[in-house]
Amino acid sequence: VREGERFAQLRSVGGLLGNDLDAGILAHARGLGVWHRTDLFCSKCGSGDVKPGKTGSERKCGGCGATHYPRIDPSVIVLVTSRDGERALLGRKAGWPAGQYSTLAGFSDLGESLEETVVREVGEESGVRVDRGSLRYVTSQPWLYPRSLMLAFTAQCEEGEDIKIQEEEMEDVKWFTRSEVLRALKGEAG
């Protein structure tokens, strides 16, 4: 690293990248680097003789010949709105910068559909129940944890918007009006 420069987590500078192609290339490179650095043993025979294969996204076991590929963990992020569509449910984790809130997110469990993940995560983190019929897939992107695929959804809550925070995971969860969100996006105090 040259003087005046520093390494940074891709997650903290991703918003500064000029386009999605650059972000995708960097996410792919980081994911492969972490995978090659951490998946050192064969999951089939336990051998530590696992080396990169012919391509960057392949590892071969010298013990049993098994070929391994990077695992991708599905996760969801969801914008939950009130029944009238005028408020958004946002939460914050302890340790985040003061005032920073986000839509709710989490990883899929084994045997769980993405829709079930949305309903479970929102319920666990906020106590708010999602109207399953309102769930809509929006888009996806790599999520640097380091082998995740984040799938975005929108949903409305069922009747009743009472919040019950899961304190082990969330510091705060609350409803924000459209105007509060717009002011925050503009950097205005509010």
mmCIF file of N, CA, C and O in Angstrom, residues 95-190:
data_model
loop_
_atom_site.group_PDB
_atom_site.id
_atom_site.type_symbol
_atom_site.label_atom_id
_atom_site.label_comp_id
_atom_site.label_asym_id
_atom_site.label_seq_id
_atom_site.Cartn_x
_atom_site.Cartn_y
_atom_site.Cartn_z
ATOM 1 N N GLY A 95 -24.105 -1.202 17.542
ATOM 2 C CA GLY A 95 -22.803 -1.084 16.904
ATOM 3 C C GLY A 95 -22.827 -0.336 15.584
ATOM 4 O O GLY A 95 -21.783 0.019 15.057
ATOM 5 N N TRP A 96 -24.017 -0.129 15.021
ATOM 6 C CA TRP A 96 -24.107 0.669 13.805
ATOM 7 C C TRP A 96 -23.925 2.139 14.165
ATOM 8 O O TRP A 96 -24.195 2.539 15.302
ATOM 9 N N PRO A 97 -23.522 2.950 13.202
ATOM 10 C CA PRO A 97 -23.422 4.391 13.475
ATOM 11 C C PRO A 97 -24.761 4.954 13.962
ATOM 12 O O PRO A 97 -25.824 4.483 13.539
ATOM 13 N N ALA A 98 -24.693 5.921 14.835
ATOM 14 C CA ALA A 98 -25.912 6.530 15.399
ATOM 15 C C ALA A 98 -26.857 6.972 14.283
ATOM 16 O O ALA A 98 -26.434 7.574 13.300
ATOM 17 N N GLY A 99 -28.119 6.652 14.440
ATOM 18 C CA GLY A 99 -29.132 7.076 13.484
ATOM 19 C C GLY A 99 -29.241 6.227 12.236
ATOM 20 O O GLY A 99 -30.103 6.474 11.397
ATOM 21 N N GLN A 100 -28.383 5.213 12.065
ATOM 22 C CA GLN A 100 -28.432 4.378 10.857
ATOM 23 C C GLN A 100 -29.475 3.274 11.024
ATOM 24 O O GLN A 100 -29.424 2.502 11.969
ATOM 25 N N TYR A 101 -30.420 3.224 10.095
ATOM 26 C CA TYR A 101 -31.454 2.199 10.057
ATOM 27 C C TYR A 101 -31.431 1.543 8.684
ATOM 28 O O TYR A 101 -30.949 2.122 7.718
ATOM 29 N N SER A 102 -31.966 0.344 8.604
ATOM 30 C CA SER A 102 -31.998 -0.389 7.353
ATOM 31 C C SER A 102 -33.276 -1.208 7.273
ATOM 32 O O SER A 102 -33.943 -1.452 8.283
ATOM 33 N N THR A 103 -33.585 -1.656 6.079
ATOM 34 C CA THR A 103 -34.641 -2.644 5.933
ATOM 35 C C THR A 103 -34.167 -3.916 6.639
ATOM 36 O O THR A 103 -32.980 -4.086 6.905
ATOM 37 N N LEU A 104 -35.083 -4.819 6.943
ATOM 38 C CA LEU A 104 -34.745 -6.032 7.690
ATOM 39 C C LEU A 104 -34.193 -7.094 6.747
ATOM 40 O O LEU A 104 -34.578 -7.167 5.580
ATOM 41 N N ALA A 105 -33.279 -7.911 7.266
ATOM 42 C CA ALA A 105 -32.600 -8.894 6.423
ATOM 43 C C ALA A 105 -32.197 -10.105 7.249
ATOM 44 O O ALA A 105 -32.102 -10.041 8.471
ATOM 45 N N GLY A 106 -31.936 -11.204 6.552
ATOM 46 C CA GLY A 106 -31.443 -12.398 7.228
ATOM 47 C C GLY A 106 -31.211 -13.538 6.265
ATOM 48 O O GLY A 106 -31.590 -13.482 5.093
ATOM 49 N N PHE A 107 -30.588 -14.589 6.778
ATOM 50 C CA PHE A 107 -30.234 -15.759 5.983
ATOM 51 C C PHE A 107 -31.352 -16.788 5.979
ATOM 52 O O PHE A 107 -32.083 -16.935 6.952
ATOM 53 N N SER A 108 -31.443 -17.538 4.875
ATOM 54 C CA SER A 108 -32.397 -18.640 4.773
ATOM 55 C C SER A 108 -31.898 -19.824 5.589
ATOM 56 O O SER A 108 -30.709 -20.086 5.648
ATOM 57 N N ASP A 109 -32.839 -20.528 6.197
ATOM 58 C CA ASP A 109 -32.532 -21.760 6.915
ATOM 59 C C ASP A 109 -32.690 -22.941 5.974
ATOM 60 O O ASP A 109 -33.351 -22.838 4.927
ATOM 61 N N LEU A 110 -32.129 -24.076 6.362
ATOM 62 C CA LEU A 110 -32.280 -25.297 5.573
ATOM 63 C C LEU A 110 -33.754 -25.637 5.402
ATOM 64 O O LEU A 110 -34.537 -25.533 6.353
ATOM 65 N N GLY A 111 -34.136 -26.003 4.188
ATOM 66 C CA GLY A 111 -35.506 -26.408 3.920
ATOM 67 C C GLY A 111 -36.516 -25.288 3.898
ATOM 68 O O GLY A 111 -37.724 -25.533 3.899
ATOM 69 N N GLU A 112 -36.050 -24.052 3.870
ATOM 70 C CA GLU A 112 -36.936 -22.893 3.930
ATOM 71 C C GLU A 112 -36.955 -22.185 2.578
ATOM 72 O O GLU A 112 -35.901 -21.959 1.986
ATOM 73 N N SER A 113 -38.137 -21.807 2.103
ATOM 74 C CA SER A 113 -38.222 -21.019 0.871
ATOM 75 C C SER A 113 -37.821 -19.581 1.183
ATOM 76 O O SER A 113 -37.780 -19.165 2.346
ATOM 77 N N LEU A 114 -37.555 -18.803 0.153
ATOM 78 C CA LEU A 114 -37.210 -17.395 0.351
ATOM 79 C C LEU A 114 -38.378 -16.640 0.982
ATOM 80 O O LEU A 114 -38.187 -15.782 1.845
ATOM 81 N N GLU A 115 -39.598 -16.965 0.554
ATOM 82 C CA GLU A 115 -40.778 -16.312 1.107
ATOM 83 C C GLU A 115 -40.917 -16.632 2.597
ATOM 84 O O GLU A 115 -41.245 -15.756 3.410
ATOM 85 N N GLU A 116 -40.658 -17.874 2.967
ATOM 86 C CA GLU A 116 -40.705 -18.249 4.382
ATOM 87 C C GLU A 116 -39.614 -17.531 5.173
ATOM 88 O O GLU A 116 -39.829 -17.145 6.324
ATOM 89 N N THR A 117 -38.456 -17.329 4.544
ATOM 90 C CA THR A 117 -37.378 -16.594 5.203
ATOM 91 C C THR A 117 -37.816 -15.166 5.504
ATOM 92 O O THR A 117 -37.568 -14.649 6.596
ATOM 93 N N VAL A 118 -38.458 -14.514 4.536
ATOM 94 C CA VAL A 118 -38.935 -13.135 4.741
ATOM 95 C C VAL A 118 -39.882 -13.083 5.933
ATOM 96 O O VAL A 118 -39.711 -12.268 6.849
ATOM 97 N N VAL A 119 -40.865 -13.956 5.945
ATOM 98 C CA VAL A 119 -41.868 -13.957 7.012
ATOM 99 C C VAL A 119 -41.196 -14.214 8.360
ATOM 100 O O VAL A 119 -41.460 -13.511 9.349
ATOM 101 N N ARG A 120 -40.303 -15.207 8.439
ATOM 102 C CA ARG A 120 -39.638 -15.548 9.689
ATOM 103 C C ARG A 120 -38.744 -14.418 10.177
ATOM 104 O O ARG A 120 -38.785 -14.024 11.345
ATOM 105 N N GLU A 121 -37.895 -13.881 9.296
ATOM 106 C CA GLU A 121 -36.951 -12.835 9.708
ATOM 107 C C GLU A 121 -37.668 -11.576 10.196
ATOM 108 O O GLU A 121 -37.306 -11.005 11.215
ATOM 109 N N VAL A 122 -38.691 -11.151 9.472
ATOM 110 C CA VAL A 122 -39.437 -9.962 9.897
ATOM 111 C C VAL A 122 -40.088 -10.225 11.246
ATOM 112 O O VAL A 122 -40.027 -9.390 12.156
ATOM 113 N N GLY A 123 -40.678 -11.401 11.411
ATOM 114 C CA GLY A 123 -41.312 -11.746 12.678
ATOM 115 C C GLY A 123 -40.314 -11.814 13.819
ATOM 116 O O GLY A 123 -40.568 -11.302 14.915
ATOM 117 N N GLU A 124 -39.165 -12.440 13.581
ATOM 118 C CA GLU A 124 -38.154 -12.567 14.638
ATOM 119 C C GLU A 124 -37.583 -11.212 15.044
ATOM 120 O O GLU A 124 -37.386 -10.943 16.227
ATOM 121 N N GLU A 125 -37.271 -10.377 14.064
ATOM 122 C CA GLU A 125 -36.589 -9.122 14.360
ATOM 123 C C GLU A 125 -37.521 -8.019 14.840
ATOM 124 O O GLU A 125 -37.084 -7.109 15.539
ATOM 125 N N SER A 126 -38.790 -8.084 14.451
ATOM 126 C CA SER A 126 -39.686 -6.963 14.767
ATOM 127 C C SER A 126 -40.993 -7.357 15.440
ATOM 128 O O SER A 126 -41.673 -6.500 15.992
ATOM 129 N N GLY A 127 -41.372 -8.624 15.349
ATOM 130 C CA GLY A 127 -42.674 -9.040 15.858
ATOM 131 C C GLY A 127 -43.821 -8.711 14.921
ATOM 132 O O GLY A 127 -44.960 -9.091 15.170
ATOM 133 N N VAL A 128 -43.528 -8.030 13.814
ATOM 134 C CA VAL A 128 -44.557 -7.657 12.839
ATOM 135 C C VAL A 128 -44.827 -8.848 11.923
ATOM 136 O O VAL A 128 -43.896 -9.512 11.464
ATOM 137 N N ARG A 129 -46.082 -9.106 11.647
ATOM 138 C CA ARG A 129 -46.449 -10.216 10.763
ATOM 139 C C ARG A 129 -46.626 -9.709 9.333
ATOM 140 O O ARG A 129 -47.283 -8.697 9.098
ATOM 141 N N VAL A 130 -46.036 -10.446 8.401
ATOM 142 C CA VAL A 130 -46.075 -10.091 6.982
ATOM 143 C C VAL A 130 -47.279 -10.750 6.320
ATOM 144 O O VAL A 130 -47.567 -11.918 6.566
ATOM 145 N N ASP A 131 -47.955 -10.000 5.472
ATOM 146 C CA ASP A 131 -49.034 -10.529 4.641
ATOM 147 C C ASP A 131 -48.377 -11.288 3.491
ATOM 148 O O ASP A 131 -47.809 -10.687 2.581
ATOM 149 N N ARG A 132 -48.410 -12.616 3.548
ATOM 150 C CA ARG A 132 -47.724 -13.448 2.548
ATOM 151 C C ARG A 132 -48.185 -13.149 1.112
ATOM 152 O O ARG A 132 -47.399 -13.227 0.184
ATOM 153 N N GLY A 133 -49.426 -12.786 0.944
ATOM 154 C CA GLY A 133 -49.950 -12.486 -0.380
ATOM 155 C C GLY A 133 -49.377 -11.211 -0.980
ATOM 156 O O GLY A 133 -49.465 -10.997 -2.189
ATOM 157 N N SER A 134 -48.781 -10.376 -0.142
ATOM 158 C CA SER A 134 -48.229 -9.107 -0.633
ATOM 159 C C SER A 134 -46.751 -9.216 -1.014
ATOM 160 O O SER A 134 -46.197 -8.273 -1.581
ATOM 161 N N LEU A 135 -46.119 -10.328 -0.714
ATOM 162 C CA LEU A 135 -44.684 -10.489 -0.997
ATOM 163 C C LEU A 135 -44.388 -10.378 -2.492
ATOM 164 O O LEU A 135 -45.042 -11.025 -3.307
ATOM 165 N N ARG A 136 -43.401 -9.564 -2.844
ATOM 166 C CA ARG A 136 -42.986 -9.397 -4.240
ATOM 167 C C ARG A 136 -41.465 -9.399 -4.310
ATOM 168 O O ARG A 136 -40.805 -8.654 -3.581
ATOM 169 N N TYR A 137 -40.925 -10.237 -5.197
ATOM 170 C CA TYR A 137 -39.489 -10.237 -5.452
ATOM 171 C C TYR A 137 -39.140 -8.985 -6.241
ATOM 172 O O TYR A 137 -39.865 -8.607 -7.165
ATOM 173 N N VAL A 138 -38.006 -8.335 -5.928
ATOM 174 C CA VAL A 138 -37.607 -7.104 -6.605
ATOM 175 C C VAL A 138 -36.331 -7.295 -7.412
ATOM 176 O O VAL A 138 -36.303 -7.039 -8.617
ATOM 177 N N THR A 139 -35.240 -7.726 -6.763
ATOM 178 C CA THR A 139 -33.949 -7.859 -7.439
ATOM 179 C C THR A 139 -33.000 -8.666 -6.562
ATOM 180 O O THR A 139 -33.366 -9.060 -5.456
ATOM 181 N N SER A 140 -31.775 -8.884 -7.049
ATOM 182 C CA SER A 140 -30.775 -9.585 -6.248
ATOM 183 C C SER A 140 -29.402 -8.982 -6.509
ATOM 184 O O SER A 140 -29.194 -8.295 -7.513
ATOM 185 N N GLN A 141 -28.484 -9.255 -5.583
ATOM 186 C CA GLN A 141 -27.096 -8.819 -5.752
ATOM 187 C C GLN A 141 -26.216 -9.635 -4.820
ATOM 188 O O GLN A 141 -26.686 -10.177 -3.820
ATOM 189 N N PRO A 142 -24.922 -9.736 -5.152
ATOM 190 C CA PRO A 142 -24.026 -10.410 -4.215
ATOM 191 C C PRO A 142 -23.957 -9.614 -2.920
ATOM 192 O O PRO A 142 -24.049 -8.389 -2.931
ATOM 193 N N TRP A 143 -23.835 -10.333 -1.827
ATOM 194 C CA TRP A 143 -23.743 -9.691 -0.521
ATOM 195 C C TRP A 143 -22.495 -10.230 0.138
ATOM 196 O O TRP A 143 -22.319 -11.449 0.252
ATOM 197 N N LEU A 144 -21.638 -9.367 0.549
ATOM 198 C CA LEU A 144 -20.287 -9.759 0.943
ATOM 199 C C LEU A 144 -20.193 -10.282 2.367
ATOM 200 O O LEU A 144 -19.602 -9.660 3.238
ATOM 201 N N TYR A 145 -20.726 -11.455 2.566
ATOM 202 C CA TYR A 145 -20.616 -12.107 3.876
ATOM 203 C C TYR A 145 -20.076 -13.510 3.780
ATOM 204 O O TYR A 145 -20.567 -14.384 4.469
ATOM 205 N N PRO A 146 -19.114 -13.911 3.110
ATOM 206 C CA PRO A 146 -18.600 -13.430 1.837
ATOM 207 C C PRO A 146 -19.167 -14.219 0.677
ATOM 208 O O PRO A 146 -18.790 -14.038 -0.442
ATOM 209 N N ARG A 147 -20.063 -15.150 0.950
ATOM 210 C CA ARG A 147 -20.569 -15.988 -0.138
ATOM 211 C C ARG A 147 -22.088 -15.994 -0.183
ATOM 212 O O ARG A 147 -22.707 -17.029 -0.279
ATOM 213 N N SER A 148 -22.645 -14.832 -0.075
ATOM 214 C CA SER A 148 -24.097 -14.731 -0.019
ATOM 215 C C SER A 148 -24.674 -14.100 -1.281
ATOM 216 O O SER A 148 -24.007 -13.330 -1.954
ATOM 217 N N LEU A 149 -25.908 -14.464 -1.536
ATOM 218 C CA LEU A 149 -26.687 -13.824 -2.582
ATOM 219 C C LEU A 149 -27.882 -13.198 -1.892
ATOM 220 O O LEU A 149 -28.690 -13.908 -1.259
ATOM 221 N N MET A 150 -27.981 -11.891 -1.946
ATOM 222 C CA MET A 150 -29.066 -11.150 -1.290
ATOM 223 C C MET A 150 -30.215 -10.995 -2.282
ATOM 224 O O MET A 150 -30.014 -10.475 -3.378
ATOM 225 N N LEU A 151 -31.393 -11.438 -1.883
ATOM 226 C CA LEU A 151 -32.590 -11.342 -2.710
ATOM 227 C C LEU A 151 -33.548 -10.366 -2.041
ATOM 228 O O LEU A 151 -33.904 -10.541 -0.876
ATOM 229 N N ALA A 152 -33.936 -9.328 -2.781
ATOM 230 C CA ALA A 152 -34.742 -8.242 -2.214
ATOM 231 C C ALA A 152 -36.224 -8.451 -2.496
ATOM 232 O O ALA A 152 -36.605 -8.847 -3.597
ATOM 233 N N PHE A 153 -37.029 -8.145 -1.479
ATOM 234 C CA PHE A 153 -38.478 -8.264 -1.565
ATOM 235 C C PHE A 153 -39.133 -7.006 -1.018
ATOM 236 O O PHE A 153 -38.524 -6.250 -0.264
ATOM 237 N N THR A 154 -40.381 -6.818 -1.388
ATOM 238 C CA THR A 154 -41.254 -5.855 -0.718
ATOM 239 C C THR A 154 -42.413 -6.659 -0.143
ATOM 240 O O THR A 154 -42.747 -7.740 -0.644
ATOM 241 N N ALA A 155 -43.021 -6.122 0.901
ATOM 242 C CA ALA A 155 -44.170 -6.782 1.521
ATOM 243 C C ALA A 155 -44.934 -5.766 2.352
ATOM 244 O O ALA A 155 -44.393 -4.722 2.734
ATOM 245 N N GLN A 156 -46.186 -6.069 2.609
ATOM 246 C CA GLN A 156 -46.995 -5.271 3.529
ATOM 247 C C GLN A 156 -47.186 -6.069 4.810
ATOM 248 O O GLN A 156 -47.170 -7.306 4.787
ATOM 249 N N CYS A 157 -47.395 -5.344 5.888
ATOM 250 C CA CYS A 157 -47.678 -6.033 7.142
ATOM 251 C C CYS A 157 -49.144 -6.455 7.157
ATOM 252 O O CYS A 157 -49.969 -5.916 6.419
ATOM 253 N N GLU A 158 -49.459 -7.442 7.994
ATOM 254 C CA GLU A 158 -50.850 -7.793 8.227
ATOM 255 C C GLU A 158 -51.449 -6.722 9.119
ATOM 256 O O GLU A 158 -50.752 -5.827 9.585
ATOM 257 N N GLU A 159 -52.731 -6.815 9.365
ATOM 258 C CA GLU A 159 -53.377 -5.857 10.273
ATOM 259 C C GLU A 159 -52.648 -5.875 11.604
ATOM 260 O O GLU A 159 -52.234 -6.929 12.075
ATOM 261 N N GLY A 160 -52.491 -4.712 12.196
ATOM 262 C CA GLY A 160 -51.762 -4.609 13.459
ATOM 263 C C GLY A 160 -50.292 -4.388 13.169
ATOM 264 O O GLY A 160 -49.686 -5.148 12.414
ATOM 265 N N GLU A 161 -49.753 -3.334 13.700
ATOM 266 C CA GLU A 161 -48.371 -2.968 13.377
ATOM 267 C C GLU A 161 -47.510 -2.848 14.628
ATOM 268 O O GLU A 161 -46.516 -2.154 14.645
ATOM 269 N N ASP A 162 -47.918 -3.552 15.682
ATOM 270 C CA ASP A 162 -47.171 -3.485 16.933
ATOM 271 C C ASP A 162 -45.806 -4.137 16.771
ATOM 272 O O ASP A 162 -45.687 -5.224 16.198
ATOM 273 N N ILE A 163 -44.805 -3.477 17.298
ATOM 274 C CA ILE A 163 -43.424 -3.949 17.189
ATOM 275 C C ILE A 163 -43.008 -4.600 18.498
ATOM 276 O O ILE A 163 -43.278 -4.083 19.583
ATOM 277 N N LYS A 164 -42.359 -5.749 18.377
ATOM 278 C CA LYS A 164 -41.793 -6.466 19.519
ATOM 279 C C LYS A 164 -40.373 -6.857 19.122
ATOM 280 O O LYS A 164 -40.171 -7.808 18.372
ATOM 281 N N ILE A 165 -39.389 -6.106 19.604
ATOM 282 C CA ILE A 165 -37.995 -6.248 19.169
ATOM 283 C C ILE A 165 -37.353 -7.498 19.757
ATOM 284 O O ILE A 165 -37.514 -7.804 20.932
ATOM 285 N N GLN A 166 -36.597 -8.203 18.917
ATOM 286 C CA GLN A 166 -35.749 -9.299 19.374
ATOM 287 C C GLN A 166 -34.416 -8.671 19.793
ATOM 288 O O GLN A 166 -33.556 -8.388 18.968
ATOM 289 N N GLU A 167 -34.261 -8.430 21.073
ATOM 290 C CA GLU A 167 -33.137 -7.636 21.572
ATOM 291 C C GLU A 167 -31.779 -8.288 21.345
ATOM 292 O O GLU A 167 -30.768 -7.593 21.283
ATOM 293 N N GLU A 168 -31.726 -9.619 21.193
ATOM 294 C CA GLU A 168 -30.445 -10.274 20.923
ATOM 295 C C GLU A 168 -29.902 -9.888 19.549
ATOM 296 O O GLU A 168 -28.712 -9.987 19.293
ATOM 297 N N GLU A 169 -30.793 -9.478 18.665
ATOM 298 C CA GLU A 169 -30.386 -9.191 17.292
ATOM 299 C C GLU A 169 -30.519 -7.720 16.909
ATOM 300 O O GLU A 169 -29.699 -7.199 16.163
ATOM 301 N N MET A 170 -31.542 -7.051 17.410
ATOM 302 C CA MET A 170 -31.815 -5.680 16.990
ATOM 303 C C MET A 170 -31.767 -4.737 18.196
ATOM 304 O O MET A 170 -32.250 -5.074 19.272
ATOM 305 N N GLU A 171 -31.223 -3.551 17.970
ATOM 306 C CA GLU A 171 -31.241 -2.527 19.011
ATOM 307 C C GLU A 171 -32.556 -1.744 18.982
ATOM 308 O O GLU A 171 -33.095 -1.370 20.015
ATOM 309 N N ASP A 172 -33.060 -1.515 17.766
ATOM 310 C CA ASP A 172 -34.294 -0.750 17.619
ATOM 311 C C ASP A 172 -34.958 -1.116 16.301
ATOM 312 O O ASP A 172 -34.290 -1.415 15.315
ATOM 313 N N VAL A 173 -36.260 -1.111 16.292
ATOM 314 C CA VAL A 173 -37.058 -1.285 15.072
ATOM 315 C C VAL A 173 -38.236 -0.330 15.210
ATOM 316 O O VAL A 173 -38.863 -0.262 16.263
ATOM 317 N N LYS A 174 -38.519 0.421 14.152
ATOM 318 C CA LYS A 174 -39.675 1.322 14.209
ATOM 319 C C LYS A 174 -40.185 1.652 12.813
ATOM 320 O O LYS A 174 -39.517 1.397 11.813
ATOM 321 N N TRP A 175 -41.380 2.215 12.790
ATOM 322 C CA TRP A 175 -42.001 2.653 11.553
ATOM 323 C C TRP A 175 -41.544 4.079 11.238
ATOM 324 O O TRP A 175 -41.502 4.925 12.119
ATOM 325 N N PHE A 176 -41.217 4.319 9.970
ATOM 326 C CA PHE A 176 -40.826 5.651 9.497
ATOM 327 C C PHE A 176 -41.789 6.072 8.397
ATOM 328 O O PHE A 176 -42.136 5.274 7.528
ATOM 329 N N THR A 177 -42.176 7.349 8.415
ATOM 330 C CA THR A 177 -43.037 7.866 7.351
ATOM 331 C C THR A 177 -42.201 8.096 6.093
ATOM 332 O O THR A 177 -40.969 8.167 6.152
ATOM 333 N N ARG A 178 -42.876 8.258 4.972
ATOM 334 C CA ARG A 178 -42.178 8.563 3.712
ATOM 335 C C ARG A 178 -41.337 9.833 3.852
ATOM 336 O O ARG A 178 -40.199 9.884 3.399
ATOM 337 N N SER A 179 -41.905 10.856 4.471
ATOM 338 C CA SER A 179 -41.167 12.122 4.593
ATOM 339 C C SER A 179 -39.941 11.962 5.484
ATOM 340 O O SER A 179 -38.893 12.560 5.209
ATOM 341 N N GLU A 180 -40.023 11.149 6.532
ATOM 342 C CA GLU A 180 -38.847 10.907 7.382
ATOM 343 C C GLU A 180 -37.746 10.196 6.596
ATOM 344 O O GLU A 180 -36.570 10.538 6.709
ATOM 345 N N VAL A 181 -38.112 9.220 5.793
ATOM 346 C CA VAL A 181 -37.126 8.489 4.983
ATOM 347 C C VAL A 181 -36.508 9.417 3.941
ATOM 348 O O VAL A 181 -35.280 9.444 3.765
ATOM 349 N N LEU A 182 -37.317 10.206 3.267
ATOM 350 C CA LEU A 182 -36.796 11.137 2.259
ATOM 351 C C LEU A 182 -35.839 12.162 2.873
ATOM 352 O O LEU A 182 -34.783 12.460 2.300
ATOM 353 N N ARG A 183 -36.191 12.689 4.047
ATOM 354 C CA ARG A 183 -35.286 13.633 4.732
ATOM 355 C C ARG A 183 -33.966 12.957 5.092
ATOM 356 O O ARG A 183 -32.892 13.540 4.918
ATOM 357 N N ALA A 184 -34.014 11.737 5.572
ATOM 358 C CA ALA A 184 -32.803 11.007 5.947
ATOM 359 C C ALA A 184 -31.923 10.747 4.719
ATOM 360 O O ALA A 184 -30.703 10.876 4.780
ATOM 361 N N LEU A 185 -32.543 10.393 3.591
ATOM 362 C CA LEU A 185 -31.783 10.142 2.363
ATOM 363 C C LEU A 185 -31.095 11.412 1.852
ATOM 364 O O LEU A 185 -30.039 11.342 1.220
ATOM 365 N N LYS A 186 -31.697 12.554 2.133
ATOM 366 C CA LYS A 186 -31.096 13.843 1.747
ATOM 367 C C LYS A 186 -30.071 14.317 2.751
ATOM 368 O O LYS A 186 -29.451 15.361 2.558
ATOM 369 N N GLY A 187 -29.939 13.575 3.873
ATOM 370 C CA GLY A 187 -28.976 13.953 4.897
ATOM 371 C C GLY A 187 -29.474 15.026 5.850
ATOM 372 O O GLY A 187 -28.691 15.635 6.564
ATOM 373 N N GLU A 188 -30.773 15.236 5.852
ATOM 374 C CA GLU A 188 -31.358 16.247 6.739
ATOM 375 C C GLU A 188 -31.663 15.630 8.100
ATOM 376 O O GLU A 188 -32.071 14.468 8.193
ATOM 377 N N ALA A 189 -31.427 16.384 9.142
ATOM 378 C CA ALA A 189 -31.749 15.914 10.497
ATOM 379 C C ALA A 189 -33.239 15.784 10.644
ATOM 380 O O ALA A 189 -34.011 16.517 10.045
ATOM 381 N N GLY A 190 -33.654 14.834 11.468
ATOM 382 C CA GLY A 190 -35.068 14.752 11.528
ATOM 383 C C GLY A 190 -35.678 14.134 12.653
ATOM 384 O O GLY A 190 -36.779 13.927 12.848
#
